[in-house]
Short mmCIF file of C-alpha atoms in Angstrom, two decimals:
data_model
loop_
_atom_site.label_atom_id
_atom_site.label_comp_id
_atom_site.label_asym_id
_atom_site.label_seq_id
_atom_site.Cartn_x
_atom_site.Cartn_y
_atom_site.Cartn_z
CA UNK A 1 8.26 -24.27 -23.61
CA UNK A 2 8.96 -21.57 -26.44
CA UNK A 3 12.01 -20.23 -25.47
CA UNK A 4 14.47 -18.99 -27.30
CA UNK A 5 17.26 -20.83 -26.32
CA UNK A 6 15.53 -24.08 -25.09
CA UNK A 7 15.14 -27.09 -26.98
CA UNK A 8 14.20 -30.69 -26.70
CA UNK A 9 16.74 -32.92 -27.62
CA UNK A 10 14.29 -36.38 -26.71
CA UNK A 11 10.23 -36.65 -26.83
CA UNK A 12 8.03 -33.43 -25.62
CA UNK A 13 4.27 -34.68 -23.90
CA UNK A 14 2.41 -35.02 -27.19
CA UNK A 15 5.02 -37.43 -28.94
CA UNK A 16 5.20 -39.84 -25.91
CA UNK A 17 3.14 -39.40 -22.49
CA UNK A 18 -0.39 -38.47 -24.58
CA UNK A 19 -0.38 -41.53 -26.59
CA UNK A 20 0.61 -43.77 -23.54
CA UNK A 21 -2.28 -42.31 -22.07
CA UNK A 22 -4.36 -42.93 -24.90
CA UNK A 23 -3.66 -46.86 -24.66
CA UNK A 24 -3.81 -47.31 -21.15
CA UNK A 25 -7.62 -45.63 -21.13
CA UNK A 26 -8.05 -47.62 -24.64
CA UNK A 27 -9.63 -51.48 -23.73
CA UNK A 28 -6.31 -52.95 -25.22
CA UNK A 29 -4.01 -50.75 -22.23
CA UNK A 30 -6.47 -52.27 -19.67
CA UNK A 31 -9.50 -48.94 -19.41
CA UNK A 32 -7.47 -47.27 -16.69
CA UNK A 33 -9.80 -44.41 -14.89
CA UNK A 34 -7.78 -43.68 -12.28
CA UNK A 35 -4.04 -42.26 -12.42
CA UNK A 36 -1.22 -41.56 -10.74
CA UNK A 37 1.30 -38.67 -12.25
CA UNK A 38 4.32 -38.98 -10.31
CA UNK A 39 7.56 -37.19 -11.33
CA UNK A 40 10.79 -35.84 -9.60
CA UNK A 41 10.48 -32.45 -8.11
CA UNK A 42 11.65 -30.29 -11.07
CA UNK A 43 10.11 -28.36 -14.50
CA UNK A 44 9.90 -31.40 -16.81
CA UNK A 45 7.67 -33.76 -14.63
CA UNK A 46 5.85 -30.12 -13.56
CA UNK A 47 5.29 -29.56 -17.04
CA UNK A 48 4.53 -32.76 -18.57
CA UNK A 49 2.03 -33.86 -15.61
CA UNK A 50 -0.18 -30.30 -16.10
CA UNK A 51 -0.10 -31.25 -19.73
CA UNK A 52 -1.63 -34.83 -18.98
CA UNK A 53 -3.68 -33.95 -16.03
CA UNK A 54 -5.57 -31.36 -18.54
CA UNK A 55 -5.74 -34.12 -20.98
CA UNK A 56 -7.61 -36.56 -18.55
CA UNK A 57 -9.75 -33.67 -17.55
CA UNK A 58 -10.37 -33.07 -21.46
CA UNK A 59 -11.02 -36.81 -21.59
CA UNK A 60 -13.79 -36.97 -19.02
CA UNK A 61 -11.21 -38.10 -16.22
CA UNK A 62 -12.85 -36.50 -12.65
CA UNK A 63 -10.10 -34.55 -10.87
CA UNK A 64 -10.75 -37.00 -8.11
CA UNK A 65 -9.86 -39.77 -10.01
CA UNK A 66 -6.51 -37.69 -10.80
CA UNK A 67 -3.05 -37.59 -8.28
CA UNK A 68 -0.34 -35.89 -8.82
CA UNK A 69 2.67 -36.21 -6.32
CA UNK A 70 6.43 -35.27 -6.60
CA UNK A 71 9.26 -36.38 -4.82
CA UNK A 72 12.69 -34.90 -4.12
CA UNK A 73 15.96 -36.06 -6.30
CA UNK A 74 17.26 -39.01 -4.58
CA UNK A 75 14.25 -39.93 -2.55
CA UNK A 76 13.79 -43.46 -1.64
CA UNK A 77 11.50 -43.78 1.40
CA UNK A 78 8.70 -44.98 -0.06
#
């Protein structure tokens, strides 16, 4: 976001959930190619998964191999 009156006070995407991505796909993380991006239903999962599901996509990552799924706050019937 580039509001004016917003501001991060921990980690945005590109400080934290791009280079976790980077060592999971790496050999060292284990080669993941297929992922997961779960979150709880509001903007900060919303934003940070479109950031990483454009990433994998940037990466080679088929959109197949790519699920994203959100659950309510509180949700626990899994």
């Amino acid at each position: 976001e580039s509001e004016r009156n917003v501001f991060y006070t921990g980690a945005a995407p590109n400080q934290q959930a791009i280079p976790a991505v980077d060592y999971l796909m790496s050999a060292d993380g284990g080669s993941v190619k297929r992922w997961v991006l779960e979150g709880t239903d509001y903007v900060y999962p919303r934003t940070t998964n479109k950031i990483l599901e454009a990433y994998l996509k940037s990466k080679g990552v088929p959109a197949e191999d790519i699920m994203v799924n959100y659950t309510p706050f509180g949700f626990s019937d899994w």
